[in-house]
Amino acid sequence: KSAPFTGLAEEAIRTSLSLAEQSTRLDLLSSSVKVSPQQMPELYTSMENASRILDMQVVPELYVQSSSQANAFTLALQGRDNKPPIVVVTSALLDRCTDDEIEAIIGHELGHLKCSHSLYLTLGGLVSTPLRGLPLVGSQAEQLLQRWRLAAEYSCDRAALLVAQDVNVVAGAMLKLFAGTARATNTQAFIDQSREYEKLLKDANPIIRASIRMQQRTHPLPVKRVMELEKWFNSDEYKSILLENE
């Protein structure tokens, strides 16, 4: 935030994202189903619960979009025109996951909103763009931005856990998304799989480990997410947050 012209860049990004949000809202109202106390009230309650737990200033609008892909997304920015932010879940996601898992997934998307990830990741990309053509510095800037993107997903997984307050619920949602089927239900086996991965990775050839680290991803590896989530679930930090909110 202290970089030159950051304020101007932030204002420009907020304006462009606000326009994108207007377009997205109109598209969703015309072609998807808006959740309300009268329309799919159980989903509306899930959104209210997750918003309350994460202390959201405004309860976002929730839409259900017809799709064969199990997915959820948000523009990850609080609206500027006094309109609530938007969260979208797909029909395939609803068909695949339990109500508790859906609420945890909503919590993950609210984490993106709470942290304004769209704003700051876009700002980080703009700041790093002039550096990309420079030897060494350019690759370091890109690696830093990549780590930031992945860290954002870990933060939102923690938001999901704060909503669910059960690591098996969040891991169960991840398991069904990564497996692509509702038949994958053994979360403990998936957690054990993440431990197996961690052990094998430590014993792997350094070249293999380096190649895995250098892979460009929009999200962390599935087993890595589960592994990190379990670590945080057992941490003093997580327990202290729960105690503060009792």
GROMACS .gro file of C-alpha atoms in nm:
model
  246
    1LYS     CA    1   0.000   0.000   0.000
    2SER     CA    2   0.295   0.234   0.051
    3ALA     CA    3   0.417   0.201  -0.309
    4PRO     CA    4   0.390   0.509  -0.536
    5PHE     CA    5   0.053   0.547  -0.714
    6THR     CA    6  -0.092   0.252  -0.520
    7GLY     CA    7  -0.394   0.461  -0.422
    8LEU     CA    8  -0.468   0.549  -0.784
    9ALA     CA    9  -0.422   0.189  -0.894
   10GLU     CA   10  -0.651   0.064  -0.617
   11GLU     CA   11  -0.920   0.312  -0.718
   12ALA     CA   12  -0.895   0.206  -1.083
   13ILE     CA   13  -0.917  -0.163  -0.992
   14ARG     CA   14  -1.216  -0.106  -0.764
   15THR     CA   15  -1.393   0.082  -1.044
   16SER     CA   16  -1.326  -0.188  -1.304
   17LEU     CA   17  -1.428  -0.467  -1.066
   18SER     CA   18  -1.744  -0.276  -0.978
   19LEU     CA   19  -1.836  -0.267  -1.347
   20ALA     CA   20  -1.762  -0.640  -1.375
   21GLU     CA   21  -1.984  -0.703  -1.074
   22GLN     CA   22  -2.273  -0.510  -1.232
   23SER     CA   23  -2.244  -0.719  -1.548
   24THR     CA   24  -2.219  -1.043  -1.350
   25ARG     CA   25  -2.522  -0.955  -1.137
   26LEU     CA   26  -2.737  -0.887  -1.443
   27ASP     CA   27  -2.622  -1.211  -1.606
   28LEU     CA   28  -2.697  -1.413  -1.292
   29LEU     CA   29  -3.040  -1.253  -1.244
   30SER     CA   30  -3.126  -1.340  -1.604
   31SER     CA   31  -2.996  -1.697  -1.616
   32SER     CA   32  -2.950  -1.836  -1.261
   33VAL     CA   33  -3.156  -1.874  -0.944
   34LYS     CA   34  -3.120  -1.619  -0.664
   35VAL     CA   35  -3.133  -1.778  -0.318
   36SER     CA   36  -3.369  -1.616  -0.066
   37PRO     CA   37  -3.582  -1.706   0.237
   38GLN     CA   38  -3.846  -1.812  -0.017
   39GLN     CA   39  -3.614  -1.982  -0.269
   40MET     CA   40  -3.399  -2.265  -0.134
   41PRO     CA   41  -3.423  -2.132   0.225
   42GLU     CA   42  -3.174  -2.389   0.358
   43LEU     CA   43  -2.904  -2.234   0.141
   44TYR     CA   44  -3.004  -1.886   0.252
   45THR     CA   45  -2.966  -1.998   0.614
   46SER     CA   46  -2.622  -2.141   0.537
   47MET     CA   47  -2.514  -1.808   0.390
   48GLU     CA   48  -2.647  -1.622   0.694
   49ASN     CA   49  -2.470  -1.859   0.934
   50ALA     CA   50  -2.136  -1.838   0.752
   51SER     CA   51  -2.161  -1.458   0.726
   52ARG     CA   52  -2.233  -1.428   1.099
   53ILE     CA   53  -1.942  -1.652   1.199
   54LEU     CA   54  -1.697  -1.462   0.977
   55ASP     CA   55  -1.837  -1.124   1.088
   56MET     CA   56  -1.926  -1.008   0.737
   57GLN     CA   57  -2.057  -0.652   0.728
   58VAL     CA   58  -2.311  -0.742   0.459
   59VAL     CA   59  -2.463  -1.080   0.383
   60PRO     CA   60  -2.372  -1.153   0.019
   61GLU     CA   61  -2.623  -1.253  -0.245
   62LEU     CA   62  -2.609  -1.624  -0.329
   63TYR     CA   63  -2.692  -1.762  -0.671
   64VAL     CA   64  -2.724  -2.118  -0.800
   65GLN     CA   65  -2.597  -2.162  -1.154
   66SER     CA   66  -2.675  -2.464  -1.370
   67SER     CA   67  -2.350  -2.643  -1.454
   68SER     CA   68  -2.209  -2.993  -1.482
   69GLN     CA   69  -1.893  -2.865  -1.307
   70ALA     CA   70  -1.895  -2.865  -0.927
   71ASN     CA   71  -1.769  -2.518  -0.844
   72ALA     CA   72  -1.818  -2.203  -0.636
   73PHE     CA   73  -1.681  -1.855  -0.694
   74THR     CA   74  -1.703  -1.490  -0.601
   75LEU     CA   75  -1.562  -1.167  -0.742
   76ALA     CA   76  -1.392  -1.136  -0.401
   77LEU     CA   77  -1.462  -0.766  -0.357
   78GLN     CA   78  -1.715  -0.576  -0.151
   79GLY     CA   79  -1.945  -0.386  -0.384
   80ARG     CA   80  -1.917  -0.006  -0.407
   81ASP     CA   81  -2.273   0.070  -0.518
   82ASN     CA   82  -2.440  -0.036  -0.193
   83LYS     CA   83  -2.516  -0.373  -0.349
   84PRO     CA   84  -2.421  -0.691  -0.160
   85PRO     CA   85  -2.126  -0.887  -0.297
   86ILE     CA   86  -2.196  -1.200  -0.501
   87VAL     CA   87  -2.129  -1.568  -0.436
   88VAL     CA   88  -2.218  -1.838  -0.688
   89VAL     CA   89  -2.248  -2.214  -0.640
   90THR     CA   90  -2.323  -2.458  -0.920
   91SER     CA   91  -2.598  -2.717  -0.935
   92ALA     CA   92  -2.341  -2.998  -0.959
   93LEU     CA   93  -2.183  -2.879  -0.634
   94LEU     CA   94  -2.520  -2.889  -0.455
   95ASP     CA   95  -2.589  -3.237  -0.585
   96ARG     CA   96  -2.249  -3.368  -0.475
   97CYS     CA   97  -2.204  -3.221  -0.126
   98THR     CA   98  -2.395  -3.231   0.203
   99ASP     CA   99  -2.553  -2.920   0.355
  100ASP     CA  100  -2.265  -2.886   0.605
  101GLU     CA  101  -2.009  -2.918   0.326
  102ILE     CA  102  -2.190  -2.654   0.120
  103GLU     CA  103  -2.184  -2.417   0.418
  104ALA     CA  104  -1.809  -2.474   0.454
  105ILE     CA  105  -1.760  -2.401   0.082
  106ILE     CA  106  -1.959  -2.081   0.122
  107GLY     CA  107  -1.725  -1.996   0.411
  108HIS     CA  108  -1.428  -2.042   0.178
  109GLU     CA  109  -1.574  -1.796  -0.073
  110LEU     CA  110  -1.654  -1.548   0.204
  111GLY     CA  111  -1.287  -1.570   0.301
  112HIS     CA  112  -1.199  -1.430  -0.043
  113LEU     CA  113  -1.446  -1.146   0.012
  114LYS     CA  114  -1.329  -1.076   0.366
  115CYS     CA  115  -0.970  -1.040   0.246
  116SER     CA  116  -1.053  -0.850  -0.078
  117HIS     CA  117  -0.834  -1.097  -0.267
  118SER     CA  118  -0.941  -0.978  -0.612
  119LEU     CA  119  -0.825  -0.627  -0.532
  120TYR     CA  120  -0.489  -0.710  -0.380
  121LEU     CA  121  -0.395  -0.994  -0.617
  122THR     CA  122  -0.475  -0.770  -0.914
  123LEU     CA  123  -0.277  -0.487  -0.756
  124GLY     CA  124   0.014  -0.722  -0.695
  125GLY     CA  125   0.003  -0.831  -1.057
  126LEU     CA  126   0.014  -0.470  -1.177
  127VAL     CA  127   0.306  -0.386  -0.949
  128SER     CA  128   0.504  -0.691  -1.062
  129THR     CA  129   0.439  -0.646  -1.437
  130PRO     CA  130   0.724  -0.397  -1.502
  131LEU     CA  131   0.965  -0.634  -1.326
  132ARG     CA  132   0.889  -0.946  -1.531
  133GLY     CA  133   1.131  -0.862  -1.810
  134LEU     CA  134   1.424  -0.813  -1.573
  135PRO     CA  135   1.672  -1.097  -1.518
  136LEU     CA  136   1.635  -1.271  -1.182
  137VAL     CA  137   1.416  -0.995  -1.036
  138GLY     CA  138   1.132  -1.078  -1.275
  139SER     CA  139   1.125  -1.448  -1.184
  140GLN     CA  140   1.147  -1.366  -0.814
  141ALA     CA  141   0.853  -1.125  -0.842
  142GLU     CA  142   0.645  -1.387  -1.025
  143GLN     CA  143   0.731  -1.653  -0.767
  144LEU     CA  144   0.632  -1.417  -0.487
  145LEU     CA  145   0.299  -1.344  -0.652
  146GLN     CA  146   0.240  -1.717  -0.707
  147ARG     CA  147   0.306  -1.789  -0.339
  148TRP     CA  148   0.065  -1.510  -0.252
  149ARG     CA  149  -0.208  -1.665  -0.470
  150LEU     CA  150  -0.163  -2.003  -0.304
  151ALA     CA  151  -0.153  -1.845   0.043
  152ALA     CA  152  -0.488  -1.678  -0.034
  153GLU     CA  153  -0.643  -2.023  -0.088
  154TYR     CA  154  -0.500  -2.152   0.240
  155SER     CA  155  -0.648  -1.849   0.419
  156CYS     CA  156  -0.990  -1.924   0.271
  157ASP     CA  157  -0.964  -2.291   0.370
  158ARG     CA  158  -0.919  -2.164   0.725
  159ALA     CA  159  -1.229  -1.949   0.685
  160ALA     CA  160  -1.417  -2.263   0.578
  161LEU     CA  161  -1.293  -2.443   0.889
  162LEU     CA  162  -1.401  -2.157   1.115
  163VAL     CA  163  -1.750  -2.188   0.966
  164ALA     CA  164  -1.771  -2.568   0.983
  165GLN     CA  165  -1.563  -2.609   1.304
  166ASP     CA  166  -1.504  -2.968   1.192
  167VAL     CA  167  -1.201  -3.060   0.983
  168ASN     CA  168  -1.380  -3.369   0.846
  169VAL     CA  169  -1.655  -3.154   0.697
  170VAL     CA  170  -1.409  -2.930   0.509
  171ALA     CA  171  -1.192  -3.226   0.408
  172GLY     CA  172  -1.507  -3.407   0.292
  173ALA     CA  173  -1.603  -3.118   0.068
  174MET     CA  174  -1.253  -3.107  -0.078
  175LEU     CA  175  -1.250  -3.484  -0.128
  176LYS     CA  176  -1.571  -3.479  -0.334
  177LEU     CA  177  -1.450  -3.185  -0.541
  178PHE     CA  178  -1.110  -3.336  -0.614
  179ALA     CA  179  -1.243  -3.688  -0.678
  180GLY     CA  180  -1.521  -3.558  -0.900
  181THR     CA  181  -1.779  -3.785  -0.738
  182ALA     CA  182  -1.996  -3.804  -0.428
  183ARG     CA  183  -1.890  -4.168  -0.384
  184ALA     CA  184  -1.560  -4.058  -0.227
  185THR     CA  185  -1.664  -4.020   0.137
  186ASN     CA  186  -1.378  -4.148   0.357
  187THR     CA  187  -1.219  -3.824   0.477
  188GLN     CA  188  -0.978  -3.999   0.713
  189ALA     CA  189  -0.836  -4.200   0.423
  190PHE     CA  190  -0.791  -3.873   0.233
  191ILE     CA  191  -0.613  -3.717   0.532
  192ASP     CA  192  -0.391  -4.027   0.553
  193GLN     CA  193  -0.322  -3.986   0.181
  194SER     CA  194  -0.199  -3.631   0.245
  195ARG     CA  195   0.040  -3.762   0.513
  196GLU     CA  196   0.167  -4.027   0.272
  197TYR     CA  197   0.233  -3.755   0.014
  198GLU     CA  198   0.423  -3.542   0.265
  199LYS     CA  199   0.644  -3.836   0.366
  200LEU     CA  200   0.719  -3.937   0.007
  201LEU     CA  201   0.791  -3.576  -0.088
  202LYS     CA  202   1.050  -3.544   0.189
  203ASP     CA  203   1.225  -3.859   0.063
  204ALA     CA  204   1.203  -3.763  -0.305
  205ASN     CA  205   1.497  -3.659  -0.521
  206PRO     CA  206   1.572  -3.283  -0.482
  207ILE     CA  207   1.517  -3.235  -0.856
  208ILE     CA  208   1.168  -3.383  -0.828
  209ARG     CA  209   1.088  -3.162  -0.529
  210ALA     CA  210   1.212  -2.854  -0.714
  211SER     CA  211   1.004  -2.935  -1.023
  212ILE     CA  212   0.690  -2.969  -0.810
  213ARG     CA  213   0.756  -2.634  -0.641
  214MET     CA  214   0.803  -2.462  -0.978
  215GLN     CA  215   0.471  -2.580  -1.123
  216GLN     CA  216   0.232  -2.291  -1.192
  217ARG     CA  217  -0.102  -2.349  -1.018
  218THR     CA  218  -0.407  -2.139  -0.938
  219HIS     CA  219  -0.471  -2.349  -0.626
  220PRO     CA  220  -0.245  -2.549  -0.395
  221LEU     CA  221  -0.221  -2.925  -0.444
  222PRO     CA  222  -0.534  -3.094  -0.300
  223VAL     CA  223  -0.345  -3.315  -0.054
  224LYS     CA  224  -0.137  -3.015   0.055
  225ARG     CA  225  -0.453  -2.821   0.136
  226VAL     CA  226  -0.589  -3.103   0.349
  227MET     CA  227  -0.255  -3.147   0.523
  228GLU     CA  228  -0.225  -2.776   0.607
  229LEU     CA  229  -0.587  -2.762   0.718
  230GLU     CA  230  -0.539  -3.050   0.962
  231LYS     CA  231  -0.227  -2.881   1.104
  232TRP     CA  232  -0.419  -2.561   1.167
  233PHE     CA  233  -0.715  -2.749   1.314
  234ASN     CA  234  -0.479  -2.891   1.578
  235SER     CA  235  -0.300  -2.560   1.640
  236ASP     CA  236  -0.327  -2.334   1.944
  237GLU     CA  237  -0.414  -2.044   1.712
  238TYR     CA  238  -0.731  -2.214   1.588
  239LYS     CA  239  -0.836  -2.314   1.939
  240SER     CA  240  -0.779  -1.961   2.072
  241ILE     CA  241  -0.998  -1.813   1.797
  242LEU     CA  242  -1.282  -2.046   1.893
  243LEU     CA  243  -1.241  -1.959   2.261
  244GLU     CA  244  -1.252  -1.586   2.186
  245ASN     CA  245  -1.586  -1.626   2.009
  246GLU     CA  246  -1.763  -1.844   2.262
   0.00000   0.00000   0.00000
